[in-house]
Amino acid sequence: MSSTVSRIWTAIGNWSFPLVPRARVAVFRALIYLFVIWDIFYLTNDVIPHGYAPEVYQPLWIGRWLPFPEPTVLGAQIMQVALIVACLVAASGFFARTSGWVVAILFLAWMENSQGFSYVSHDHMALVVTTWVLPTVGAAKFFDQTPSQAAGWALRVTQVATVLTYFGSVFSKIFSNGSFWAWPNSAVFTWAFMRRGSAIVTWTLEYPLLLKIAQWGLYLIEILSVAVLFMKGKWLYVCISVFFLFHFATFLALGIHFLPTVVCWFAFFPLEKIPTGGRARLAALRTRYATKSSGPALD
């Protein structure tokens, strides 16, 4: 019995703290922090305007629990500049822990302000979680292939948060509609396509059964999404491609994207191959150029 329990705990530990190259975190970290800069200018760019209407600010639970300041224009502008600087430093790998914690705190405060005006978007959940786990890795260089459990844990947490964005929405659908069967049997796709559907999908309004089948398909994909956490190899990438295609189709159909979640999916990929592959290709180009430059001399 004790040996069985020991094997189970070992399996859980190996899954929770996989050994991955530090370079994978270095590349992923750069991707995440650069995306945060883009995010605060193009997705959650309402924080500074919120400073003009602080009277309608209703902080979320985390905003009431933590001492985040009330929204002001000057405060938001300072926070935006600080976020940009911290993200650039963290993306470069310098002072990884310090700059990473600064990004985590500031981005959480930024998101609390953005979401504290009656609208909460769950597409940022995995991104916020990621900014809090990346600083725990510490130093990680782009060409460092040293296996690290700390790097593996940070990426695993990001993976879990990414998948829970979909799996957790199942429970939201159940609780808000009153039963397991209500949402997939509803007319939510019909309502969405009538409200903001593009010409690509509005023709489906004449086929309500097709829309209901599509709802069931999405519902089942969300329920089975946790399986991605235990997949490897080509099947893992096939499943991730399904989610990428879903978001691409949603963008074409409704103009809705989940880019903050999509960028977190890259925690599943062997990103450490990017810098090593780039260096190998650069070395090959240099060798080819040197060979051409040192051709036979003319008498």
PDB file of C-alpha atoms in Angstrom:
ATOM      1  CA  MET A   1       0.000   0.000   0.000  1.00  0.00           C
ATOM      2  CA  SER A   2       2.753   2.417   0.951  1.00  0.00           C
ATOM      3  CA  SER A   3       4.634   1.695  -2.288  1.00  0.00           C
ATOM      4  CA  THR A   4       1.474   2.424  -4.285  1.00  0.00           C
ATOM      5  CA  VAL A   5       0.976   5.722  -2.487  1.00  0.00           C
ATOM      6  CA  SER A   6       4.648   6.537  -3.035  1.00  0.00           C
ATOM      7  CA  ARG A   7       4.338   5.874  -6.767  1.00  0.00           C
ATOM      8  CA  ILE A   8       1.227   8.047  -6.967  1.00  0.00           C
ATOM      9  CA  TRP A   9       2.953  10.931  -5.202  1.00  0.00           C
ATOM     10  CA  THR A  10       5.986  10.518  -7.442  1.00  0.00           C
ATOM     11  CA  ALA A  11       3.776  10.596 -10.537  1.00  0.00           C
ATOM     12  CA  ILE A  12       2.004  13.725  -9.262  1.00  0.00           C
ATOM     13  CA  GLY A  13       5.334  15.370  -8.507  1.00  0.00           C
ATOM     14  CA  ASN A  14       6.766  14.517 -11.918  1.00  0.00           C
ATOM     15  CA  TRP A  15       3.660  15.901 -13.597  1.00  0.00           C
ATOM     16  CA  SER A  16       3.560  19.067 -11.481  1.00  0.00           C
ATOM     17  CA  PHE A  17       7.296  19.754 -11.662  1.00  0.00           C
ATOM     18  CA  PRO A  18       8.454  18.492 -15.066  1.00  0.00           C
ATOM     19  CA  LEU A  19      12.034  19.102 -16.084  1.00  0.00           C
ATOM     20  CA  VAL A  20      12.104  21.591 -18.959  1.00  0.00           C
ATOM     21  CA  PRO A  21      14.975  23.695 -20.339  1.00  0.00           C
ATOM     22  CA  ARG A  22      15.308  27.135 -18.829  1.00  0.00           C
ATOM     23  CA  ALA A  23      15.485  28.516 -22.366  1.00  0.00           C
ATOM     24  CA  ARG A  24      11.826  27.575 -22.830  1.00  0.00           C
ATOM     25  CA  VAL A  25      10.857  29.914 -20.009  1.00  0.00           C
ATOM     26  CA  ALA A  26      13.166  32.625 -21.332  1.00  0.00           C
ATOM     27  CA  VAL A  27      11.412  32.650 -24.712  1.00  0.00           C
ATOM     28  CA  PHE A  28       7.935  32.292 -23.204  1.00  0.00           C
ATOM     29  CA  ARG A  29       8.683  35.057 -20.721  1.00  0.00           C
ATOM     30  CA  ALA A  30       9.678  37.448 -23.514  1.00  0.00           C
ATOM     31  CA  LEU A  31       6.491  36.591 -25.407  1.00  0.00           C
ATOM     32  CA  ILE A  32       4.276  37.163 -22.374  1.00  0.00           C
ATOM     33  CA  TYR A  33       5.809  40.444 -21.234  1.00  0.00           C
ATOM     34  CA  LEU A  34       5.822  41.939 -24.715  1.00  0.00           C
ATOM     35  CA  PHE A  35       2.189  40.881 -25.086  1.00  0.00           C
ATOM     36  CA  VAL A  36       1.314  42.622 -21.806  1.00  0.00           C
ATOM     37  CA  ILE A  37       2.641  45.886 -23.275  1.00  0.00           C
ATOM     38  CA  TRP A  38       0.466  45.402 -26.355  1.00  0.00           C
ATOM     39  CA  ASP A  39      -2.475  44.436 -24.138  1.00  0.00           C
ATOM     40  CA  ILE A  40      -2.509  47.605 -22.057  1.00  0.00           C
ATOM     41  CA  PHE A  41      -2.566  49.739 -25.218  1.00  0.00           C
ATOM     42  CA  TYR A  42      -5.059  47.815 -27.340  1.00  0.00           C
ATOM     43  CA  LEU A  43      -7.178  45.480 -25.175  1.00  0.00           C
ATOM     44  CA  THR A  44      -7.379  46.911 -21.662  1.00  0.00           C
ATOM     45  CA  ASN A  45      -6.798  50.495 -22.751  1.00  0.00           C
ATOM     46  CA  ASP A  46      -9.751  51.741 -20.699  1.00  0.00           C
ATOM     47  CA  VAL A  47      -7.828  52.195 -17.439  1.00  0.00           C
ATOM     48  CA  ILE A  48      -6.733  55.778 -18.070  1.00  0.00           C
ATOM     49  CA  PRO A  49     -10.242  56.871 -19.233  1.00  0.00           C
ATOM     50  CA  HIS A  50     -11.672  55.247 -16.092  1.00  0.00           C
ATOM     51  CA  GLY A  51      -9.773  57.848 -14.101  1.00  0.00           C
ATOM     52  CA  TYR A  52     -12.259  60.445 -15.332  1.00  0.00           C
ATOM     53  CA  ALA A  53     -15.183  58.605 -13.711  1.00  0.00           C
ATOM     54  CA  PRO A  54     -13.976  57.222 -10.364  1.00  0.00           C
ATOM     55  CA  GLU A  55     -17.469  57.576  -8.893  1.00  0.00           C
ATOM     56  CA  VAL A  56     -18.727  54.548 -10.853  1.00  0.00           C
ATOM     57  CA  TYR A  57     -15.789  52.348  -9.869  1.00  0.00           C
ATOM     58  CA  GLN A  58     -16.917  49.173  -8.097  1.00  0.00           C
ATOM     59  CA  PRO A  59     -13.842  47.104  -7.230  1.00  0.00           C
ATOM     60  CA  LEU A  60     -13.936  43.365  -7.635  1.00  0.00           C
ATOM     61  CA  TRP A  61     -13.415  41.105  -4.643  1.00  0.00           C
ATOM     62  CA  ILE A  62      -9.649  41.152  -5.085  1.00  0.00           C
ATOM     63  CA  GLY A  63      -9.747  44.925  -5.351  1.00  0.00           C
ATOM     64  CA  ARG A  64     -11.594  45.124  -2.037  1.00  0.00           C
ATOM     65  CA  TRP A  65      -9.233  42.640  -0.398  1.00  0.00           C
ATOM     66  CA  LEU A  66      -5.985  44.201  -1.598  1.00  0.00           C
ATOM     67  CA  PRO A  67      -5.129  47.899  -1.081  1.00  0.00           C
ATOM     68  CA  PHE A  68      -5.325  48.979  -4.697  1.00  0.00           C
ATOM     69  CA  PRO A  69      -5.747  52.746  -5.125  1.00  0.00           C
ATOM     70  CA  GLU A  70      -8.869  54.339  -6.523  1.00  0.00           C
ATOM     71  CA  PRO A  71      -8.612  55.017 -10.280  1.00  0.00           C
ATOM     72  CA  THR A  72      -7.157  58.361 -11.265  1.00  0.00           C
ATOM     73  CA  VAL A  73      -5.853  59.602 -14.604  1.00  0.00           C
ATOM     74  CA  LEU A  74      -2.389  60.437 -13.262  1.00  0.00           C
ATOM     75  CA  GLY A  75      -2.157  57.167 -11.332  1.00  0.00           C
ATOM     76  CA  ALA A  76      -3.092  55.147 -14.416  1.00  0.00           C
ATOM     77  CA  GLN A  77      -0.563  57.005 -16.569  1.00  0.00           C
ATOM     78  CA  ILE A  78       2.220  56.366 -14.053  1.00  0.00           C
ATOM     79  CA  MET A  79       1.195  52.718 -13.808  1.00  0.00           C
ATOM     80  CA  GLN A  80       1.247  52.373 -17.599  1.00  0.00           C
ATOM     81  CA  VAL A  81       4.772  53.779 -17.905  1.00  0.00           C
ATOM     82  CA  ALA A  82       5.986  51.616 -15.014  1.00  0.00           C
ATOM     83  CA  LEU A  83       4.458  48.537 -16.635  1.00  0.00           C
ATOM     84  CA  ILE A  84       6.176  49.225 -19.944  1.00  0.00           C
ATOM     85  CA  VAL A  85       9.591  49.620 -18.312  1.00  0.00           C
ATOM     86  CA  ALA A  86       9.156  46.583 -16.068  1.00  0.00           C
ATOM     87  CA  CYS A  87       7.947  44.424 -18.961  1.00  0.00           C
ATOM     88  CA  LEU A  88      10.893  45.378 -21.161  1.00  0.00           C
ATOM     89  CA  VAL A  89      13.367  44.622 -18.378  1.00  0.00           C
ATOM     90  CA  ALA A  90      11.661  41.329 -17.514  1.00  0.00           C
ATOM     91  CA  ALA A  91      11.454  40.272 -21.168  1.00  0.00           C
ATOM     92  CA  SER A  92      15.187  40.803 -21.550  1.00  0.00           C
ATOM     93  CA  GLY A  93      15.882  38.507 -18.608  1.00  0.00           C
ATOM     94  CA  PHE A  94      17.643  41.098 -16.471  1.00  0.00           C
ATOM     95  CA  PHE A  95      16.634  41.208 -12.808  1.00  0.00           C
ATOM     96  CA  ALA A  96      14.107  38.509 -13.714  1.00  0.00           C
ATOM     97  CA  ARG A  97      12.601  38.083 -10.260  1.00  0.00           C
ATOM     98  CA  THR A  98      12.387  41.758  -9.298  1.00  0.00           C
ATOM     99  CA  SER A  99      11.100  43.013 -12.633  1.00  0.00           C
ATOM    100  CA  GLY A 100       8.744  40.032 -12.881  1.00  0.00           C
ATOM    101  CA  TRP A 101       7.157  40.732  -9.491  1.00  0.00           C
ATOM    102  CA  VAL A 102       6.748  44.391 -10.426  1.00  0.00           C
ATOM    103  CA  VAL A 103       4.915  43.354 -13.608  1.00  0.00           C
ATOM    104  CA  ALA A 104       2.740  40.896 -11.679  1.00  0.00           C
ATOM    105  CA  ILE A 105       1.636  43.489  -9.115  1.00  0.00           C
ATOM    106  CA  LEU A 106       1.119  46.318 -11.590  1.00  0.00           C
ATOM    107  CA  PHE A 107      -0.698  44.200 -14.165  1.00  0.00           C
ATOM    108  CA  LEU A 108      -3.038  42.816 -11.506  1.00  0.00           C
ATOM    109  CA  ALA A 109      -3.784  46.371 -10.382  1.00  0.00           C
ATOM    110  CA  TRP A 110      -4.265  47.400 -14.025  1.00  0.00           C
ATOM    111  CA  MET A 111      -6.694  44.542 -14.645  1.00  0.00           C
ATOM    112  CA  GLU A 112      -8.579  45.256 -11.407  1.00  0.00           C
ATOM    113  CA  ASN A 113      -9.116  48.813 -12.590  1.00  0.00           C
ATOM    114  CA  SER A 114     -10.103  47.697 -16.088  1.00  0.00           C
ATOM    115  CA  GLN A 115     -12.591  45.125 -14.804  1.00  0.00           C
ATOM    116  CA  GLY A 116     -13.941  47.189 -11.906  1.00  0.00           C
ATOM    117  CA  PHE A 117     -16.488  49.016 -14.055  1.00  0.00           C
ATOM    118  CA  SER A 118     -19.205  46.328 -14.376  1.00  0.00           C
ATOM    119  CA  TYR A 119     -17.487  44.156 -17.009  1.00  0.00           C
ATOM    120  CA  VAL A 120     -15.292  41.126 -16.276  1.00  0.00           C
ATOM    121  CA  SER A 121     -13.620  39.273 -19.156  1.00  0.00           C
ATOM    122  CA  HIS A 122     -12.349  35.810 -18.336  1.00  0.00           C
ATOM    123  CA  ASP A 123      -9.958  35.725 -21.295  1.00  0.00           C
ATOM    124  CA  HIS A 124      -7.275  37.399 -19.132  1.00  0.00           C
ATOM    125  CA  MET A 125      -7.310  34.867 -16.305  1.00  0.00           C
ATOM    126  CA  ALA A 126      -4.456  32.697 -17.580  1.00  0.00           C
ATOM    127  CA  LEU A 127      -2.383  35.738 -18.524  1.00  0.00           C
ATOM    128  CA  VAL A 128      -2.662  37.253 -15.037  1.00  0.00           C
ATOM    129  CA  VAL A 129      -1.775  33.919 -13.419  1.00  0.00           C
ATOM    130  CA  THR A 130       1.210  33.595 -15.747  1.00  0.00           C
ATOM    131  CA  THR A 131       2.645  36.946 -14.710  1.00  0.00           C
ATOM    132  CA  TRP A 132       2.608  35.709 -11.102  1.00  0.00           C
ATOM    133  CA  VAL A 133       4.364  32.391 -11.676  1.00  0.00           C
ATOM    134  CA  LEU A 134       7.084  33.480 -14.125  1.00  0.00           C
ATOM    135  CA  PRO A 135       9.100  35.424 -11.502  1.00  0.00           C
ATOM    136  CA  THR A 136       9.455  32.241  -9.425  1.00  0.00           C
ATOM    137  CA  VAL A 137      11.777  30.765 -12.056  1.00  0.00           C
ATOM    138  CA  GLY A 138      14.486  33.360 -11.619  1.00  0.00           C
ATOM    139  CA  ALA A 139      17.331  33.635 -14.112  1.00  0.00           C
ATOM    140  CA  ALA A 140      16.738  31.916 -17.457  1.00  0.00           C
ATOM    141  CA  LYS A 141      18.769  32.664 -20.568  1.00  0.00           C
ATOM    142  CA  PHE A 142      17.684  32.102 -24.149  1.00  0.00           C
ATOM    143  CA  PHE A 143      20.362  29.492 -24.853  1.00  0.00           C
ATOM    144  CA  ASP A 144      20.317  27.799 -21.438  1.00  0.00           C
ATOM    145  CA  GLN A 145      19.280  24.181 -22.004  1.00  0.00           C
ATOM    146  CA  THR A 146      19.678  23.257 -18.317  1.00  0.00           C
ATOM    147  CA  PRO A 147      16.649  21.230 -17.136  1.00  0.00           C
ATOM    148  CA  SER A 148      14.747  22.998 -14.378  1.00  0.00           C
ATOM    149  CA  GLN A 149      11.827  21.910 -12.204  1.00  0.00           C
ATOM    150  CA  ALA A 150      11.116  25.542 -11.333  1.00  0.00           C
ATOM    151  CA  ALA A 151      10.697  26.304 -15.026  1.00  0.00           C
ATOM    152  CA  GLY A 152       8.529  23.222 -15.452  1.00  0.00           C
ATOM    153  CA  TRP A 153       6.281  24.196 -12.539  1.00  0.00           C
ATOM    154  CA  ALA A 154       5.741  27.742 -13.826  1.00  0.00           C
ATOM    155  CA  LEU A 155       4.807  26.475 -17.277  1.00  0.00           C
ATOM    156  CA  ARG A 156       2.550  23.786 -15.786  1.00  0.00           C
ATOM    157  CA  VAL A 157       0.630  26.359 -13.760  1.00  0.00           C
ATOM    158  CA  THR A 158       0.184  28.438 -16.900  1.00  0.00           C
ATOM    159  CA  GLN A 159      -1.058  25.357 -18.763  1.00  0.00           C
ATOM    160  CA  VAL A 160      -3.573  24.557 -16.032  1.00  0.00           C
ATOM    161  CA  ALA A 161      -4.843  28.147 -15.913  1.00  0.00           C
ATOM    162  CA  THR A 162      -5.183  28.161 -19.707  1.00  0.00           C
ATOM    163  CA  VAL A 163      -7.198  24.951 -19.784  1.00  0.00           C
ATOM    164  CA  LEU A 164      -9.346  26.035 -16.826  1.00  0.00           C
ATOM    165  CA  THR A 165     -10.431  29.053 -18.866  1.00  0.00           C
ATOM    166  CA  TYR A 166     -12.432  26.590 -20.972  1.00  0.00           C
ATOM    167  CA  PHE A 167     -13.258  23.900 -18.424  1.00  0.00           C
ATOM    168  CA  GLY A 168     -14.306  26.486 -15.850  1.00  0.00           C
ATOM    169  CA  SER A 169     -16.720  28.065 -18.307  1.00  0.00           C
ATOM    170  CA  VAL A 170     -18.686  24.807 -18.269  1.00  0.00           C
ATOM    171  CA  PHE A 171     -19.576  25.366 -14.615  1.00  0.00           C
ATOM    172  CA  SER A 172     -20.446  28.978 -15.351  1.00  0.00           C
ATOM    173  CA  LYS A 173     -22.844  27.797 -18.055  1.00  0.00           C
ATOM    174  CA  ILE A 174     -24.409  25.258 -15.694  1.00  0.00           C
ATOM    175  CA  PHE A 175     -24.827  27.650 -12.764  1.00  0.00           C
ATOM    176  CA  SER A 176     -26.137  30.550 -14.859  1.00  0.00           C
ATOM    177  CA  ASN A 177     -28.629  28.380 -16.783  1.00  0.00           C
ATOM    178  CA  GLY A 178     -29.740  26.071 -14.011  1.00  0.00           C
ATOM    179  CA  SER A 179     -28.851  22.658 -15.452  1.00  0.00           C
ATOM    180  CA  PHE A 180     -26.220  20.698 -17.343  1.00  0.00           C
ATOM    181  CA  TRP A 181     -28.385  20.560 -20.485  1.00  0.00           C
ATOM    182  CA  ALA A 182     -29.735  24.108 -20.646  1.00  0.00           C
ATOM    183  CA  TRP A 183     -26.872  25.949 -22.387  1.00  0.00           C
ATOM    184  CA  PRO A 184     -26.182  23.529 -25.264  1.00  0.00           C
ATOM    185  CA  ASN A 185     -29.933  23.286 -25.940  1.00  0.00           C
ATOM    186  CA  SER A 186     -30.470  27.045 -25.844  1.00  0.00           C
ATOM    187  CA  ALA A 187     -30.476  29.552 -28.697  1.00  0.00           C
ATOM    188  CA  VAL A 188     -27.317  31.379 -27.614  1.00  0.00           C
ATOM    189  CA  PHE A 189     -25.616  30.990 -31.005  1.00  0.00           C
ATOM    190  CA  THR A 190     -28.747  32.265 -32.732  1.00  0.00           C
ATOM    191  CA  TRP A 191     -28.785  35.317 -30.464  1.00  0.00           C
ATOM    192  CA  ALA A 192     -25.055  35.946 -30.966  1.00  0.00           C
ATOM    193  CA  PHE A 193     -25.213  35.617 -34.747  1.00  0.00           C
ATOM    194  CA  MET A 194     -28.269  37.883 -34.963  1.00  0.00           C
ATOM    195  CA  ARG A 195     -26.590  40.462 -32.737  1.00  0.00           C
ATOM    196  CA  ARG A 196     -23.093  40.637 -34.213  1.00  0.00           C
ATOM    197  CA  GLY A 197     -22.625  37.819 -36.703  1.00  0.00           C
ATOM    198  CA  SER A 198     -20.682  38.430 -39.914  1.00  0.00           C
ATOM    199  CA  ALA A 199     -21.812  37.388 -43.376  1.00  0.00           C
ATOM    200  CA  ILE A 200     -19.759  34.231 -42.965  1.00  0.00           C
ATOM    201  CA  VAL A 201     -22.193  32.779 -40.411  1.00  0.00           C
ATOM    202  CA  THR A 202     -25.520  34.586 -40.714  1.00  0.00           C
ATOM    203  CA  TRP A 203     -26.720  32.038 -43.272  1.00  0.00           C
ATOM    204  CA  THR A 204     -26.754  29.438 -40.469  1.00  0.00           C
ATOM    205  CA  LEU A 205     -29.681  31.243 -38.850  1.00  0.00           C
ATOM    206  CA  GLU A 206     -31.908  29.373 -41.289  1.00  0.00           C
ATOM    207  CA  TYR A 207     -30.678  26.069 -39.837  1.00  0.00           C
ATOM    208  CA  PRO A 208     -31.310  26.124 -36.078  1.00  0.00           C
ATOM    209  CA  LEU A 209     -30.477  22.420 -35.733  1.00  0.00           C
ATOM    210  CA  LEU A 210     -27.006  23.087 -37.132  1.00  0.00           C
ATOM    211  CA  LEU A 211     -26.468  25.827 -34.568  1.00  0.00           C
ATOM    212  CA  LYS A 212     -27.556  23.545 -31.761  1.00  0.00           C
ATOM    213  CA  ILE A 213     -25.135  20.865 -32.941  1.00  0.00           C
ATOM    214  CA  ALA A 214     -22.377  23.493 -32.959  1.00  0.00           C
ATOM    215  CA  GLN A 215     -23.262  24.472 -29.391  1.00  0.00           C
ATOM    216  CA  TRP A 216     -23.027  20.867 -28.270  1.00  0.00           C
ATOM    217  CA  GLY A 217     -19.705  20.540 -30.071  1.00  0.00           C
ATOM    218  CA  LEU A 218     -18.254  23.549 -28.251  1.00  0.00           C
ATOM    219  CA  TYR A 219     -19.713  22.340 -24.950  1.00  0.00           C
ATOM    220  CA  LEU A 220     -18.070  18.935 -25.286  1.00  0.00           C
ATOM    221  CA  ILE A 221     -14.743  20.473 -26.306  1.00  0.00           C
ATOM    222  CA  GLU A 222     -14.797  22.581 -23.144  1.00  0.00           C
ATOM    223  CA  ILE A 223     -15.660  19.578 -20.981  1.00  0.00           C
ATOM    224  CA  LEU A 224     -12.872  17.474 -22.509  1.00  0.00           C
ATOM    225  CA  SER A 225     -10.320  20.302 -22.495  1.00  0.00           C
ATOM    226  CA  VAL A 226      -8.602  18.953 -19.360  1.00  0.00           C
ATOM    227  CA  ALA A 227      -7.366  16.002 -21.407  1.00  0.00           C
ATOM    228  CA  VAL A 228      -4.876  18.362 -23.047  1.00  0.00           C
ATOM    229  CA  LEU A 229      -2.935  18.485 -19.781  1.00  0.00           C
ATOM    230  CA  PHE A 230      -2.073  14.812 -20.099  1.00  0.00           C
ATOM    231  CA  MET A 231      -1.282  14.648 -23.807  1.00  0.00           C
ATOM    232  CA  LYS A 232       2.097  14.581 -25.501  1.00  0.00           C
ATOM    233  CA  GLY A 233       3.496  14.694 -29.005  1.00  0.00           C
ATOM    234  CA  LYS A 234       1.423  15.187 -32.109  1.00  0.00           C
ATOM    235  CA  TRP A 235      -1.933  14.610 -30.382  1.00  0.00           C
ATOM    236  CA  LEU A 236      -1.200  17.500 -28.035  1.00  0.00           C
ATOM    237  CA  TYR A 237      -0.534  19.834 -30.944  1.00  0.00           C
ATOM    238  CA  VAL A 238      -3.587  18.566 -32.810  1.00  0.00           C
ATOM    239  CA  CYS A 239      -5.790  19.418 -29.817  1.00  0.00           C
ATOM    240  CA  ILE A 240      -4.188  22.836 -29.389  1.00  0.00           C
ATOM    241  CA  SER A 241      -4.781  23.460 -33.094  1.00  0.00           C
ATOM    242  CA  VAL A 242      -8.476  22.781 -32.500  1.00  0.00           C
ATOM    243  CA  PHE A 243      -8.606  25.571 -29.930  1.00  0.00           C
ATOM    244  CA  PHE A 244      -6.642  27.903 -32.208  1.00  0.00           C
ATOM    245  CA  LEU A 245      -9.059  27.189 -35.051  1.00  0.00           C
ATOM    246  CA  PHE A 246     -12.011  27.759 -32.735  1.00  0.00           C
ATOM    247  CA  HIS A 247     -10.742  31.197 -31.750  1.00  0.00           C
ATOM    248  CA  PHE A 248      -9.938  32.064 -35.354  1.00  0.00           C
ATOM    249  CA  ALA A 249     -13.453  31.032 -36.409  1.00  0.00           C
ATOM    250  CA  THR A 250     -14.972  33.015 -33.538  1.00  0.00           C
ATOM    251  CA  PHE A 251     -13.043  36.087 -34.621  1.00  0.00           C
ATOM    252  CA  LEU A 252     -14.212  35.735 -38.228  1.00  0.00           C
ATOM    253  CA  ALA A 253     -17.800  35.035 -37.180  1.00  0.00           C
ATOM    254  CA  LEU A 254     -18.300  37.463 -34.305  1.00  0.00           C
ATOM    255  CA  GLY A 255     -15.221  39.671 -34.127  1.00  0.00           C
ATOM    256  CA  ILE A 256     -14.395  38.151 -30.727  1.00  0.00           C
ATOM    257  CA  HIS A 257     -10.881  36.987 -29.968  1.00  0.00           C
ATOM    258  CA  PHE A 258      -9.219  35.404 -26.951  1.00  0.00           C
ATOM    259  CA  LEU A 259      -5.663  36.580 -27.618  1.00  0.00           C
ATOM    260  CA  PRO A 260      -4.669  36.791 -23.902  1.00  0.00           C
ATOM    261  CA  THR A 261      -5.573  33.113 -23.563  1.00  0.00           C
ATOM    262  CA  VAL A 262      -4.186  32.120 -26.957  1.00  0.00           C
ATOM    263  CA  VAL A 263      -0.746  33.507 -26.123  1.00  0.00           C
ATOM    264  CA  CYS A 264      -0.691  31.365 -22.964  1.00  0.00           C
ATOM    265  CA  TRP A 265      -1.161  28.214 -25.063  1.00  0.00           C
ATOM    266  CA  PHE A 266       2.472  28.614 -26.109  1.00  0.00           C
ATOM    267  CA  ALA A 267       3.437  27.292 -22.676  1.00  0.00           C
ATOM    268  CA  PHE A 268       2.834  23.845 -24.206  1.00  0.00           C
ATOM    269  CA  PHE A 269       5.360  24.312 -27.023  1.00  0.00           C
ATOM    270  CA  PRO A 270       9.135  23.567 -27.054  1.00  0.00           C
ATOM    271  CA  LEU A 271      10.022  27.236 -27.441  1.00  0.00           C
ATOM    272  CA  GLU A 272      13.656  26.583 -26.554  1.00  0.00           C
ATOM    273  CA  LYS A 273      14.141  25.419 -30.150  1.00  0.00           C
ATOM    274  CA  ILE A 274      13.621  28.953 -31.461  1.00  0.00           C
ATOM    275  CA  PRO A 275      16.898  30.541 -30.246  1.00  0.00           C
ATOM    276  CA  THR A 276      18.976  27.401 -30.854  1.00  0.00           C
ATOM    277  CA  GLY A 277      17.489  26.949 -34.313  1.00  0.00           C
ATOM    278  CA  GLY A 278      18.032  30.613 -35.093  1.00  0.00           C
ATOM    279  CA  ARG A 279      21.639  30.451 -33.991  1.00  0.00           C
ATOM    280  CA  ALA A 280      22.254  27.316 -36.056  1.00  0.00           C
ATOM    281  CA  ARG A 281      20.734  28.952 -39.125  1.00  0.00           C
ATOM    282  CA  LEU A 282      22.788  32.089 -38.587  1.00  0.00           C
ATOM    283  CA  ALA A 283      25.960  29.976 -38.281  1.00  0.00           C
ATOM    284  CA  ALA A 284      25.083  28.195 -41.524  1.00  0.00           C
ATOM    285  CA  LEU A 285      24.583  31.520 -43.311  1.00  0.00           C
ATOM    286  CA  ARG A 286      27.893  32.787 -42.030  1.00  0.00           C
ATOM    287  CA  THR A 287      29.642  29.621 -43.217  1.00  0.00           C
ATOM    288  CA  ARG A 288      28.037  29.921 -46.638  1.00  0.00           C
ATOM    289  CA  TYR A 289      29.041  33.573 -46.922  1.00  0.00           C
ATOM    290  CA  ALA A 290      32.595  32.814 -45.816  1.00  0.00           C
ATOM    291  CA  THR A 291      32.844  30.009 -48.385  1.00  0.00           C
ATOM    292  CA  LYS A 292      31.697  32.312 -51.178  1.00  0.00           C
ATOM    293  CA  SER A 293      34.025  35.092 -50.052  1.00  0.00           C
ATOM    294  CA  SER A 294      37.077  32.807 -49.988  1.00  0.00           C
ATOM    295  CA  GLY A 295      36.651  31.468 -53.533  1.00  0.00           C
ATOM    296  CA  PRO A 296      39.566  30.680 -55.873  1.00  0.00           C
ATOM    297  CA  ALA A 297      41.833  33.640 -56.431  1.00  0.00           C
ATOM    298  CA  LEU A 298      42.252  34.970 -59.975  1.00  0.00           C
ATOM    299  CA  ASP A 299      45.840  35.041 -61.438  1.00  0.00           C
TER     300      ASP A 299
END
